[in-house]
CSV table of N, CA and C in Angstrom, one decimal:
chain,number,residue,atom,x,y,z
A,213,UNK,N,-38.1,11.6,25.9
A,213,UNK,CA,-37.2,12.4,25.1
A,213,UNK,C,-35.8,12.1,25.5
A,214,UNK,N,-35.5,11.9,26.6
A,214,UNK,CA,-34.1,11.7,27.4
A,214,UNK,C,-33.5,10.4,26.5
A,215,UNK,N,-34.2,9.2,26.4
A,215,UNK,CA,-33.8,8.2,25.9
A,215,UNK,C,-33.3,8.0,24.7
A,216,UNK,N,-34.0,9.2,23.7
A,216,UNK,CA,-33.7,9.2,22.3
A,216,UNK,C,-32.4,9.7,22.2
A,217,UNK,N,-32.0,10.7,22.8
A,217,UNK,CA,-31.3,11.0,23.1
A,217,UNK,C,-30.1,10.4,23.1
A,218,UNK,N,-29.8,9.5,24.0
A,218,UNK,CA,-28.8,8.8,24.7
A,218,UNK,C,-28.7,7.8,23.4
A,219,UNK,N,-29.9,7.0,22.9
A,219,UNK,CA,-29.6,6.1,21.7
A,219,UNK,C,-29.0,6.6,20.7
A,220,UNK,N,-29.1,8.4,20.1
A,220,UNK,CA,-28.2,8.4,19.6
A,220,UNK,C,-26.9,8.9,19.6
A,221,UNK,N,-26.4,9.1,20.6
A,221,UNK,CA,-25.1,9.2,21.7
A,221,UNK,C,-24.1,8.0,21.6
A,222,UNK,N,-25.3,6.9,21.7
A,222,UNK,CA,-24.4,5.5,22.2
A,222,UNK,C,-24.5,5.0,20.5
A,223,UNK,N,-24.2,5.2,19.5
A,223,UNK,CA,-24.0,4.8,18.0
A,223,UNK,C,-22.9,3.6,18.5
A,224,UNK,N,-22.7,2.4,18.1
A,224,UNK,CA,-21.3,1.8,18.1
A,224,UNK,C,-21.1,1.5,17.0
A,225,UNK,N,-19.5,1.8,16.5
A,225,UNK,CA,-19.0,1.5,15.6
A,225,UNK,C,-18.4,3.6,15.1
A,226,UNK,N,-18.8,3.4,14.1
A,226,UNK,CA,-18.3,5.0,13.1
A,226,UNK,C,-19.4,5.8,13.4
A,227,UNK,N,-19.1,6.9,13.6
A,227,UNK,CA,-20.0,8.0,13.9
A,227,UNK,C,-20.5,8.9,12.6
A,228,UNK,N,-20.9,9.9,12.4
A,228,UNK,CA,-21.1,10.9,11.6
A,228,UNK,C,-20.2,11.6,11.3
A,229,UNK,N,-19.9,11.1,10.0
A,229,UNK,CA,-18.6,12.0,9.4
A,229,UNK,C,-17.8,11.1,9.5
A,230,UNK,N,-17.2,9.9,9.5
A,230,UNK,CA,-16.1,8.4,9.2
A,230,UNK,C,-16.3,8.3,7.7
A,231,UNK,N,-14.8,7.9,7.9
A,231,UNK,CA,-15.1,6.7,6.1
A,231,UNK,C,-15.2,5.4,6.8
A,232,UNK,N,-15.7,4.4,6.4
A,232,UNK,CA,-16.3,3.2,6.8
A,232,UNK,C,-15.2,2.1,5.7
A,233,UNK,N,-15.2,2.4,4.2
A,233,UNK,CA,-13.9,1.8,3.8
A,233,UNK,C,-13.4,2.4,2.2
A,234,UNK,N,-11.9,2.4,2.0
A,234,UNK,CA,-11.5,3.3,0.8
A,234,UNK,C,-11.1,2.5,0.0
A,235,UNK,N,-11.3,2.8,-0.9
A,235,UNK,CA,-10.6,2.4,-2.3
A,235,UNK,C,-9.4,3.0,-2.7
A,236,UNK,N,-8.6,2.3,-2.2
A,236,UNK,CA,-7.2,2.7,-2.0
A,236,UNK,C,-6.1,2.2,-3.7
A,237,UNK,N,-6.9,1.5,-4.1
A,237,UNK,CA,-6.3,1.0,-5.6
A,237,UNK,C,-6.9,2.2,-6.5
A,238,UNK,N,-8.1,2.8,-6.5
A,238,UNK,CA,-8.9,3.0,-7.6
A,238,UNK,C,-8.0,4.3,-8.7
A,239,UNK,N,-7.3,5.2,-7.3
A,239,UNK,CA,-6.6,6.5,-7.9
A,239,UNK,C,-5.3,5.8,-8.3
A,240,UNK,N,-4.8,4.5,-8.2
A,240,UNK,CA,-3.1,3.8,-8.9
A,240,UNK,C,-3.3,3.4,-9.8
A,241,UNK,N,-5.1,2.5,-10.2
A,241,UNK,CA,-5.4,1.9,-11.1
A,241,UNK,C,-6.4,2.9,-12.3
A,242,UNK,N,-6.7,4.4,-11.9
A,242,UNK,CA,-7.0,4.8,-12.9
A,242,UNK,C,-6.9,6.6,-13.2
A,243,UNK,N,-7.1,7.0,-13.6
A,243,UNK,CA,-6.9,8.7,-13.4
A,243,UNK,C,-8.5,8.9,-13.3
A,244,UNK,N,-9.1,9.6,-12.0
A,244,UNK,CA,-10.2,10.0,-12.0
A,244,UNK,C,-10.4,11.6,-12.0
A,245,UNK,N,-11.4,11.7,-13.1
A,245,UNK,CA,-11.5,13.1,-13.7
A,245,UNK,C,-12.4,14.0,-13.2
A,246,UNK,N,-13.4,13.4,-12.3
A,246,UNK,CA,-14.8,14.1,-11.6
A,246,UNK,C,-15.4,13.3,-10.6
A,247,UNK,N,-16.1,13.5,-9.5
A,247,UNK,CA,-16.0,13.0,-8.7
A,247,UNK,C,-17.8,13.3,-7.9
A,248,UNK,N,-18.2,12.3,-7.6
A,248,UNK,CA,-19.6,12.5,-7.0
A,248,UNK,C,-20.6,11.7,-6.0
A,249,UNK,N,-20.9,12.4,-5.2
A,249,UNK,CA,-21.6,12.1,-3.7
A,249,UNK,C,-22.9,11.4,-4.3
A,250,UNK,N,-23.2,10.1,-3.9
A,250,UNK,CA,-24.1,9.1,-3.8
A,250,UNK,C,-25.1,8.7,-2.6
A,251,UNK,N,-25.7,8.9,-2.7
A,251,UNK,CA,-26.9,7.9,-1.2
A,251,UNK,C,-27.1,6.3,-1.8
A,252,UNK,N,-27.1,5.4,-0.6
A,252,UNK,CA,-27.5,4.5,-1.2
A,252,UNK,C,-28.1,4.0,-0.6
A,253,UNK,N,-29.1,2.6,-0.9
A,253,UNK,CA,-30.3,2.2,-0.7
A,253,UNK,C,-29.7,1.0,0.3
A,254,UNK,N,-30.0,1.3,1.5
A,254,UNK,CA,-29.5,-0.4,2.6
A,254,UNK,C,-30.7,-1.0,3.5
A,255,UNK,N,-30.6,-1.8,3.4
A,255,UNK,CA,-31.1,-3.0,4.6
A,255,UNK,C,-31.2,-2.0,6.0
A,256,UNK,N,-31.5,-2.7,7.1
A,256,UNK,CA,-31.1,-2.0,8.3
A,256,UNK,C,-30.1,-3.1,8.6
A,257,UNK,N,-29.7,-4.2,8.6
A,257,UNK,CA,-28.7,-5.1,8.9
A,257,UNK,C,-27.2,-4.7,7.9
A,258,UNK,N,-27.1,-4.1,6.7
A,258,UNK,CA,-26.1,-3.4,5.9
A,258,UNK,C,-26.0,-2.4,7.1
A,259,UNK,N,-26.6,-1.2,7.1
A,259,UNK,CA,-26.4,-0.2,7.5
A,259,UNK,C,-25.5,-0.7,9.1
A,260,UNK,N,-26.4,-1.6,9.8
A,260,UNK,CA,-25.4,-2.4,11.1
A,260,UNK,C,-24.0,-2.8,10.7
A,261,UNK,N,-23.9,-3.6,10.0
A,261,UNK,CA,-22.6,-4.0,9.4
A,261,UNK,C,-21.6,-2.9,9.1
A,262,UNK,N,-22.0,-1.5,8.4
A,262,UNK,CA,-21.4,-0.4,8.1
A,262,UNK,C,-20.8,0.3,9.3
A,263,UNK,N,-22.0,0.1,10.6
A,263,UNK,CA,-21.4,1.2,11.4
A,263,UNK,C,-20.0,0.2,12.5
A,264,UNK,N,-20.1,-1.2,12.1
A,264,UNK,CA,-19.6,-1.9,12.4
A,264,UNK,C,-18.0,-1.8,11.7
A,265,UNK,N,-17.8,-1.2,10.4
A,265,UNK,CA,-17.0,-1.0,9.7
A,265,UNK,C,-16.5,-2.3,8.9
A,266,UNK,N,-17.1,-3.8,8.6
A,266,UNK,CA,-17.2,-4.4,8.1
A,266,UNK,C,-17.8,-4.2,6.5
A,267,UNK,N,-16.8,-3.1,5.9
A,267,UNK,CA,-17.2,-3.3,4.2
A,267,UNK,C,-16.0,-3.3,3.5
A,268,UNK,N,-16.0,-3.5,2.1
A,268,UNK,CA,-14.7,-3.8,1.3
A,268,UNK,C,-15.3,-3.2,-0.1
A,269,UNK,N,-14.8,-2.4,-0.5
A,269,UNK,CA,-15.5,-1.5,-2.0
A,269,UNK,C,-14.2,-1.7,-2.9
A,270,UNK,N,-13.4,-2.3,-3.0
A,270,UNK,CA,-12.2,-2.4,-3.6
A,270,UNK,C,-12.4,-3.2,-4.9
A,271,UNK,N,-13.0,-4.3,-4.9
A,271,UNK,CA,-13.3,-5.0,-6.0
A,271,UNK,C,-14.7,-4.1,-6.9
A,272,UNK,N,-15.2,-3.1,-6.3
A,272,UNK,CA,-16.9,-2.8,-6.6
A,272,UNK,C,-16.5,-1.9,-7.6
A,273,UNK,N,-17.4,-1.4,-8.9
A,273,UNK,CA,-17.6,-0.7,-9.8
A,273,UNK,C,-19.5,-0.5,-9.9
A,274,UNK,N,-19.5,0.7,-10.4
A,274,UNK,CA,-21.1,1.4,-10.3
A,274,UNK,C,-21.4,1.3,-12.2
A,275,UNK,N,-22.2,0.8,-12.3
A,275,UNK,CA,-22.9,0.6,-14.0
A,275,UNK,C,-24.4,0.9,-14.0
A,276,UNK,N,-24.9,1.2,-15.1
A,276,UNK,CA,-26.4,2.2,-15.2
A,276,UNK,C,-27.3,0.7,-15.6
A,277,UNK,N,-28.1,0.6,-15.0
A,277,UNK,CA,-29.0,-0.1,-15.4
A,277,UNK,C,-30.0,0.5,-16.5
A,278,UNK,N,-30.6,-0.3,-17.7
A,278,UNK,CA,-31.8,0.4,-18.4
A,278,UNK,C,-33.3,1.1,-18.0
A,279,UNK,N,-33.1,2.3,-17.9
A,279,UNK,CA,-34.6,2.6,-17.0
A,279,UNK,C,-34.5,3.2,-15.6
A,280,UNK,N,-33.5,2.4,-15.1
A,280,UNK,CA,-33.5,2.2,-13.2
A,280,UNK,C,-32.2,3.0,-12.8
A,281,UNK,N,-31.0,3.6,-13.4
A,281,UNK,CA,-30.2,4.4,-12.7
A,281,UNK,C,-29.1,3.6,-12.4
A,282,UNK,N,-28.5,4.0,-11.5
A,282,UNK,CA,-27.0,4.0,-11.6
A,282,UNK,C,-27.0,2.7,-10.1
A,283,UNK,N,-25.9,1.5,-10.2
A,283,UNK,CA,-26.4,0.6,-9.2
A,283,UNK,C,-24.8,0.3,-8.5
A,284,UNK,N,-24.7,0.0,-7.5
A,284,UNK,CA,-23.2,-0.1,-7.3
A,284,UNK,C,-23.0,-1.8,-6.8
A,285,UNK,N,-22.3,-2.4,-8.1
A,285,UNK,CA,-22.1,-4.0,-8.1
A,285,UNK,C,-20.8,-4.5,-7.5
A,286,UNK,N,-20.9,-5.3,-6.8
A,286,UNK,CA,-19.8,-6.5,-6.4
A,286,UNK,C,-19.1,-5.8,-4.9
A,287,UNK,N,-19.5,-4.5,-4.3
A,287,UNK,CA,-19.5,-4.2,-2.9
A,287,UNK,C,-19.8,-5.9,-2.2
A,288,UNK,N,-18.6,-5.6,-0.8
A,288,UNK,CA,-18.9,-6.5,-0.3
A,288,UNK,C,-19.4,-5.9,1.4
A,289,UNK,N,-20.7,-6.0,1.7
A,289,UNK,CA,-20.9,-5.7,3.5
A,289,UNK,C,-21.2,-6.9,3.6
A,290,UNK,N,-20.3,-7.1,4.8
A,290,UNK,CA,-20.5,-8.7,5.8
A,290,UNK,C,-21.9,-8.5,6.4
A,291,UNK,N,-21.8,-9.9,6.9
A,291,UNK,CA,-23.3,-9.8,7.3
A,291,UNK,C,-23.4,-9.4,8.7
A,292,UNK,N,-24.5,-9.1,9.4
A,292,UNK,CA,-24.8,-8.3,10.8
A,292,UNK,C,-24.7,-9.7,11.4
A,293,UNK,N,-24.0,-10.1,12.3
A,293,UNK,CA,-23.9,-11.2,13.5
A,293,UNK,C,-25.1,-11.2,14.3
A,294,UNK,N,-26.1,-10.5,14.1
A,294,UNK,CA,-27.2,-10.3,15.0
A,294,UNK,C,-28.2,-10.5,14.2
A,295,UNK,N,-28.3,-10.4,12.6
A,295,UNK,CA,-29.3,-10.4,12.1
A,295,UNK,C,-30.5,-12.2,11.6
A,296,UNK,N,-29.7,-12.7,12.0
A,296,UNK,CA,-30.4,-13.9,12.6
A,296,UNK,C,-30.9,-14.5,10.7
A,297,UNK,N,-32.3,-14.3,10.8
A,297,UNK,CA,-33.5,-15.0,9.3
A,297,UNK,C,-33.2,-13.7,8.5
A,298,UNK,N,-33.3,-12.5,9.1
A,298,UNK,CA,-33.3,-11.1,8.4
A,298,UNK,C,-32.5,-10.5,7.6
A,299,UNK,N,-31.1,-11.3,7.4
A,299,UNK,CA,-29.9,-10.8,7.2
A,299,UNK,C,-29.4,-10.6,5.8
A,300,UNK,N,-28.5,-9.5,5.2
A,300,UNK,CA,-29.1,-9.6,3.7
A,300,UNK,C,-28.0,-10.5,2.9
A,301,UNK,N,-27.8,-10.6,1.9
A,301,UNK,CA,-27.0,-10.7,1.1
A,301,UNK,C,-25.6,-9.9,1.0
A,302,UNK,N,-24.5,-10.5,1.4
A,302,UNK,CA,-22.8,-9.6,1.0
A,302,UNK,C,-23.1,-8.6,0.6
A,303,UNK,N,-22.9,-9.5,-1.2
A,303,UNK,CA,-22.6,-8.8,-2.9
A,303,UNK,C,-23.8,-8.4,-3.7
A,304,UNK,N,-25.0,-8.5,-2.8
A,304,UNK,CA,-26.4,-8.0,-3.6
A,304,UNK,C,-25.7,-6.4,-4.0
A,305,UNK,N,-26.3,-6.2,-5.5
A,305,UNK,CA,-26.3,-5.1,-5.9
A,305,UNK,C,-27.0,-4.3,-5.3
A,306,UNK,N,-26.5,-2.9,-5.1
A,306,UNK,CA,-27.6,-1.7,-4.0
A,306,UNK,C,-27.8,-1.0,-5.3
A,307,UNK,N,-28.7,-0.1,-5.2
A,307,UNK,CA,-29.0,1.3,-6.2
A,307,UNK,C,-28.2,2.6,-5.5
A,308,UNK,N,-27.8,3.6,-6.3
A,308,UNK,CA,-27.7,4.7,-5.8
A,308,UNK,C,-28.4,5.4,-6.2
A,309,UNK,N,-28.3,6.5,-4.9
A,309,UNK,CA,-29.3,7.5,-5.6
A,309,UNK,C,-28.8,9.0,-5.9
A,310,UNK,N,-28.9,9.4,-7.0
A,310,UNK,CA,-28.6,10.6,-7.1
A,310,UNK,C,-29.6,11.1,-8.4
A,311,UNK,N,-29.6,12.2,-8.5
A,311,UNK,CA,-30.4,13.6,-8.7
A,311,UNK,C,-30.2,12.9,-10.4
A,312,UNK,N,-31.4,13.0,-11.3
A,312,UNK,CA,-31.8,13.0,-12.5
A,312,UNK,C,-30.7,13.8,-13.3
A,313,UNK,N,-30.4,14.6,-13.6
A,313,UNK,CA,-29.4,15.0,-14.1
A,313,UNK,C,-27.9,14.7,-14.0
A,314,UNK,N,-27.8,14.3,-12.9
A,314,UNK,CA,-26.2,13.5,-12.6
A,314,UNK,C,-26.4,12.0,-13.1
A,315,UNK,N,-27.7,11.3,-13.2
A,315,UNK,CA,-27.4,10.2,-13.8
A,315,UNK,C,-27.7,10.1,-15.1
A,316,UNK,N,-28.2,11.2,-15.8
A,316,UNK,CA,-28.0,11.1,-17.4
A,316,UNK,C,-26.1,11.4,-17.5
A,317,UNK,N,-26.0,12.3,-17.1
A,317,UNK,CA,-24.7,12.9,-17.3
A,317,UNK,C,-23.5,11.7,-17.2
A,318,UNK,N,-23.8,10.3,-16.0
A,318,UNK,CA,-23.5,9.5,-16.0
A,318,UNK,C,-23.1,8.5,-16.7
A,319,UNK,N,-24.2,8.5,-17.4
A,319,UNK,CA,-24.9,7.4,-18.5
A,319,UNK,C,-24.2,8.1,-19.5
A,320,UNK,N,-24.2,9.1,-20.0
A,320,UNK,CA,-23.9,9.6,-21.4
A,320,UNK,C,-22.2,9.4,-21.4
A,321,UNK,N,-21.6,9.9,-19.8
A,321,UNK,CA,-20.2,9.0,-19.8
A,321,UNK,C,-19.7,7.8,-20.1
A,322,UNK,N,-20.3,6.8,-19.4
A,322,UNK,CA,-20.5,6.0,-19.4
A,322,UNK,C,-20.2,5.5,-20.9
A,323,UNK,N,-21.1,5.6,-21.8
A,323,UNK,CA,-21.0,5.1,-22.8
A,323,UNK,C,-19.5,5.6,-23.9
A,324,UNK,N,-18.8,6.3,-23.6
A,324,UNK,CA,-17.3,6.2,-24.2
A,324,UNK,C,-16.6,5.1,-23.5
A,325,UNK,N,-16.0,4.5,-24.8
A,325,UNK,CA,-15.1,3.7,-24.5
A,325,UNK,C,-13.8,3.9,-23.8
A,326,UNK,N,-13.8,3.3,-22.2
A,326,UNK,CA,-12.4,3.3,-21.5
A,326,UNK,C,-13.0,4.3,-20.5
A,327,UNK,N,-14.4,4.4,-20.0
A,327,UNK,CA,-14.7,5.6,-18.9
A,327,UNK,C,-15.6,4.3,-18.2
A,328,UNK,N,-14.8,4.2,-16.7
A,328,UNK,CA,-15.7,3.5,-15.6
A,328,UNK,C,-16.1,4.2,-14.9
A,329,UNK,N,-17.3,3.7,-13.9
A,329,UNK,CA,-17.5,4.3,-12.8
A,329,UNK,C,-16.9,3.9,-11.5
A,330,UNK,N,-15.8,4.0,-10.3
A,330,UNK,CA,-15.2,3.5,-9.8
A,330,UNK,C,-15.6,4.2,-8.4
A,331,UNK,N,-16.1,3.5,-7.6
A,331,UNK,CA,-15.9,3.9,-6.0
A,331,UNK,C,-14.7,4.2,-5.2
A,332,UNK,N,-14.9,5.4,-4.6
A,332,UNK,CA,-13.5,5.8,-3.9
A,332,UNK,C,-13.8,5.5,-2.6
A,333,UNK,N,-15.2,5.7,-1.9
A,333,UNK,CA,-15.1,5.6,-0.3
A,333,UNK,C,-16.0,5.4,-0.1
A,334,UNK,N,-16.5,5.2,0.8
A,334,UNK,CA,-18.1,4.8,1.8
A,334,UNK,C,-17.9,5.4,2.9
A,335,UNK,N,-19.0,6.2,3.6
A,335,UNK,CA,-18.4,7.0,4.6
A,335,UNK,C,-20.2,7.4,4.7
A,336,UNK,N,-20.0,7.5,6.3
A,336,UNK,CA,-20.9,8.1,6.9
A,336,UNK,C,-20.9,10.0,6.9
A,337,UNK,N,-22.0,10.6,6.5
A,337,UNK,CA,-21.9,12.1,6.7
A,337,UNK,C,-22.2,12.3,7.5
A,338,UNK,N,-22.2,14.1,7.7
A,338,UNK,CA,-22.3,14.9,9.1
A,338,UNK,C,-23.7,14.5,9.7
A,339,UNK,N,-24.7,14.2,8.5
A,339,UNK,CA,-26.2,13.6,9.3
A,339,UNK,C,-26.0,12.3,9.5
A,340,UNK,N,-25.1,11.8,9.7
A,340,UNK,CA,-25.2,9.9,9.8
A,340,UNK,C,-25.5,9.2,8.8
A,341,UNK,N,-25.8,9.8,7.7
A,341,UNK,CA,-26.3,9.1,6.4
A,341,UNK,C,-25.2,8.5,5.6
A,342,UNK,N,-25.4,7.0,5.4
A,342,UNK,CA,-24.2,6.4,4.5
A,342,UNK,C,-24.1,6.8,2.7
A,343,UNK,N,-22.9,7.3,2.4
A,343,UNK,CA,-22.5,7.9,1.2
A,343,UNK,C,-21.3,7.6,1.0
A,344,UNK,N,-21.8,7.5,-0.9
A,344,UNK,CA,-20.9,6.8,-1.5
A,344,UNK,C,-20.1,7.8,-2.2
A,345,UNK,N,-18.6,8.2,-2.4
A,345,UNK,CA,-18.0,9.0,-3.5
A,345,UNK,C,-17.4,8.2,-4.9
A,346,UNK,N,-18.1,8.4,-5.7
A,346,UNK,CA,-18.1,8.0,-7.2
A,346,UNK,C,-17.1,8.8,-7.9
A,347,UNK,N,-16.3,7.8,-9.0
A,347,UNK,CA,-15.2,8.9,-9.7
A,347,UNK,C,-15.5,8.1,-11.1
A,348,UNK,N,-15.5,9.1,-11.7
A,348,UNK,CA,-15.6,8.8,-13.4
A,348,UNK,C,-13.7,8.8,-13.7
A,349,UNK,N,-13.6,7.5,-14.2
A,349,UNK,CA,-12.5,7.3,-14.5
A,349,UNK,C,-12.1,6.6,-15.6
A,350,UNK,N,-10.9,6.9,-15.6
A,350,UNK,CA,-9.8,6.3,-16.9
A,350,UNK,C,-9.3,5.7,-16.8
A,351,UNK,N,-8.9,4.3,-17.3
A,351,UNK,CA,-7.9,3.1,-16.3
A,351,UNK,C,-6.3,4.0,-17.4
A,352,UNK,N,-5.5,3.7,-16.7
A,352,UNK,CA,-4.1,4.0,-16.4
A,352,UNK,C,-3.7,3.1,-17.3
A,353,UNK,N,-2.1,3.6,-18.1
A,353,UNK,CA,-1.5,2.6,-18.9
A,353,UNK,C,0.0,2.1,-18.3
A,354,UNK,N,0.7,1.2,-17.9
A,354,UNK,CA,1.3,0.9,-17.4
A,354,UNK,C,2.9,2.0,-16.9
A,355,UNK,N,2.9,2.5,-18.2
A,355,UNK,CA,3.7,3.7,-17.9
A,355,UNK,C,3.4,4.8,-17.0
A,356,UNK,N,2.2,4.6,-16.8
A,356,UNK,CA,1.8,5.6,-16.2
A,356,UNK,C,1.7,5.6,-14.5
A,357,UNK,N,1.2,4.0,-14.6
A,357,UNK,CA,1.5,3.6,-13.3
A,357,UNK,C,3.4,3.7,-12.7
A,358,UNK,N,3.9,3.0,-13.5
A,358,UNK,CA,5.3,3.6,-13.3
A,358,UNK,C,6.0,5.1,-12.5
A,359,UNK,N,5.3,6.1,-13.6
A,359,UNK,CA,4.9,7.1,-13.4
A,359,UNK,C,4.7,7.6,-11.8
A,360,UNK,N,3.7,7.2,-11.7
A,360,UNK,CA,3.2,7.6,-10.3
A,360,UNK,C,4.3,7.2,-9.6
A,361,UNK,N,4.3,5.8,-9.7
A,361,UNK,CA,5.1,5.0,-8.6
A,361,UNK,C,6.5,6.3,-8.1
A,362,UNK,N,7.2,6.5,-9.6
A,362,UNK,CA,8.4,7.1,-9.3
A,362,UNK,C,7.9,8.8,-8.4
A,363,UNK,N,6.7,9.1,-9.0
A,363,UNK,CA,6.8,10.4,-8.3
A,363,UNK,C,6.7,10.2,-6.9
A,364,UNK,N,5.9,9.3,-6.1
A,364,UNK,CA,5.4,8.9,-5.0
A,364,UNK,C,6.6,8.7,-4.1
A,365,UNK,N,7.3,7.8,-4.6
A,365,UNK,CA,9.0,7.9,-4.2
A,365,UNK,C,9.8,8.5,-3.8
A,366,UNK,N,10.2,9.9,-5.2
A,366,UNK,CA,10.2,10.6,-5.2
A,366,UNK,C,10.2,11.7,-3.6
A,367,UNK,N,8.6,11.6,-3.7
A,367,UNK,CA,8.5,12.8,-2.8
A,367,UNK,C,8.6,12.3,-1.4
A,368,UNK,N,8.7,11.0,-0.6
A,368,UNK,CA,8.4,10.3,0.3
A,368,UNK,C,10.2,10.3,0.6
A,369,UNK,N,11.3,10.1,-0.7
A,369,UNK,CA,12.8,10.6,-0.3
A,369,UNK,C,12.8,12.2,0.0
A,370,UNK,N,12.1,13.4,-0.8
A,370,UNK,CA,12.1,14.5,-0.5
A,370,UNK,C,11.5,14.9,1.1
A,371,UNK,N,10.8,14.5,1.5
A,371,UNK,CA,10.4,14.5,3.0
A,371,UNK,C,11.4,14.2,3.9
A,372,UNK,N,11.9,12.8,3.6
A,372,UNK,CA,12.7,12.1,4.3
A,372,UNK,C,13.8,13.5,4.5
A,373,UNK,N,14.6,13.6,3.4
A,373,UNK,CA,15.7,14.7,3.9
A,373,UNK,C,15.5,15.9,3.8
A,374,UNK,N,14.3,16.2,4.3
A,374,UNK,CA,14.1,17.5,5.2
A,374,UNK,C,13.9,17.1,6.1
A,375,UNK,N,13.3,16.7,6.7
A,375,UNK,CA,13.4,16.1,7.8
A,375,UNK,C,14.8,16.0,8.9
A,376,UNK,N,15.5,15.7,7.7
A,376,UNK,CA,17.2,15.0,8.4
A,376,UNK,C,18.3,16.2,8.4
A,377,UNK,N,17.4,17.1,8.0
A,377,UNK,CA,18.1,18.7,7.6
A,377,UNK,C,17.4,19.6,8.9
A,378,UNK,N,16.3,19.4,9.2
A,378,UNK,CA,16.2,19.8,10.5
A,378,UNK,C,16.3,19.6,11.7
């Protein structure tokens, strides 16, 4: 019993409860309107790679397959340095999994024109389990990016002199 223990004590890499990596473009490049917690399907060499914090979700978008549910394409997890013959594929498509009614609900989104599915984060939960946050989104029209930019600004000079005020 003592041993189990200690193995999971000694985790290296991100613990329970980390983001592992963000999509730090997805909220400049789109307005996301709802937002939802994913499990996904790994290797045990992905899941190494993960806790290793070796992933990149920035280029990645989630699309429904016919039949099969909701899959998250063009993630990239490097490969495990340990995993020798076993080791998986980067950019293999993973499934996600979520509850029958979030993936109709998905799909019925899905199908209006100008609504993606866009990954925000990858992150380990409070049980250790790797999870994905999905946003149903709107890509942005250039003004809008503008937009942001100036409010971002904006509030980053309003900080600044308060700051210089106290």
């Amino acid at each position: 019993m003592a041993g189990k223990k200690a193995s999971t004590k000694a985790m290296a890499g991100h613990t329970a409860g980390s983001t592992v990596a963000l999509n730090r473009k997805a909220r400049f490049e789109y307005t996301v309107e709802e937002e939802f917690e994913a499990g996904i399907v790994l290797t045990g060499t992905e899941v190494k790679s993960l806790r290793a914090g070796k992933a990149n979700i920035a280029d990645a978008y989630a699309s429904a397959k016919e039949g099969e549910g909701i899959w998250l394409v063009n993630a990239y997890i490097a490969e495990y340095g340990h995993g020798n013959q076993f080791n998986h594929d980067p950019k293999r498509p993973r499934k996600l999994l979520l509850h029958k009614k979030q993936i109709s609900k998905l799909v019925g989104r899905l199908k209006v024109r100008g609504v993606t599915l866009v990954p925000l984060s990858l992150y380990f939960n409070k049980r250790g389990l790797a999870k994905l946050k999905l946003g149903i989104a709107i890509g942005k029209k250039v003004y809008e990016k503008r937009d942001t930019i100036k409010k971002r600004d904006w509030e980053r000079d309003k900080a600044r002199i308060m700051r210089q005020k106290n």
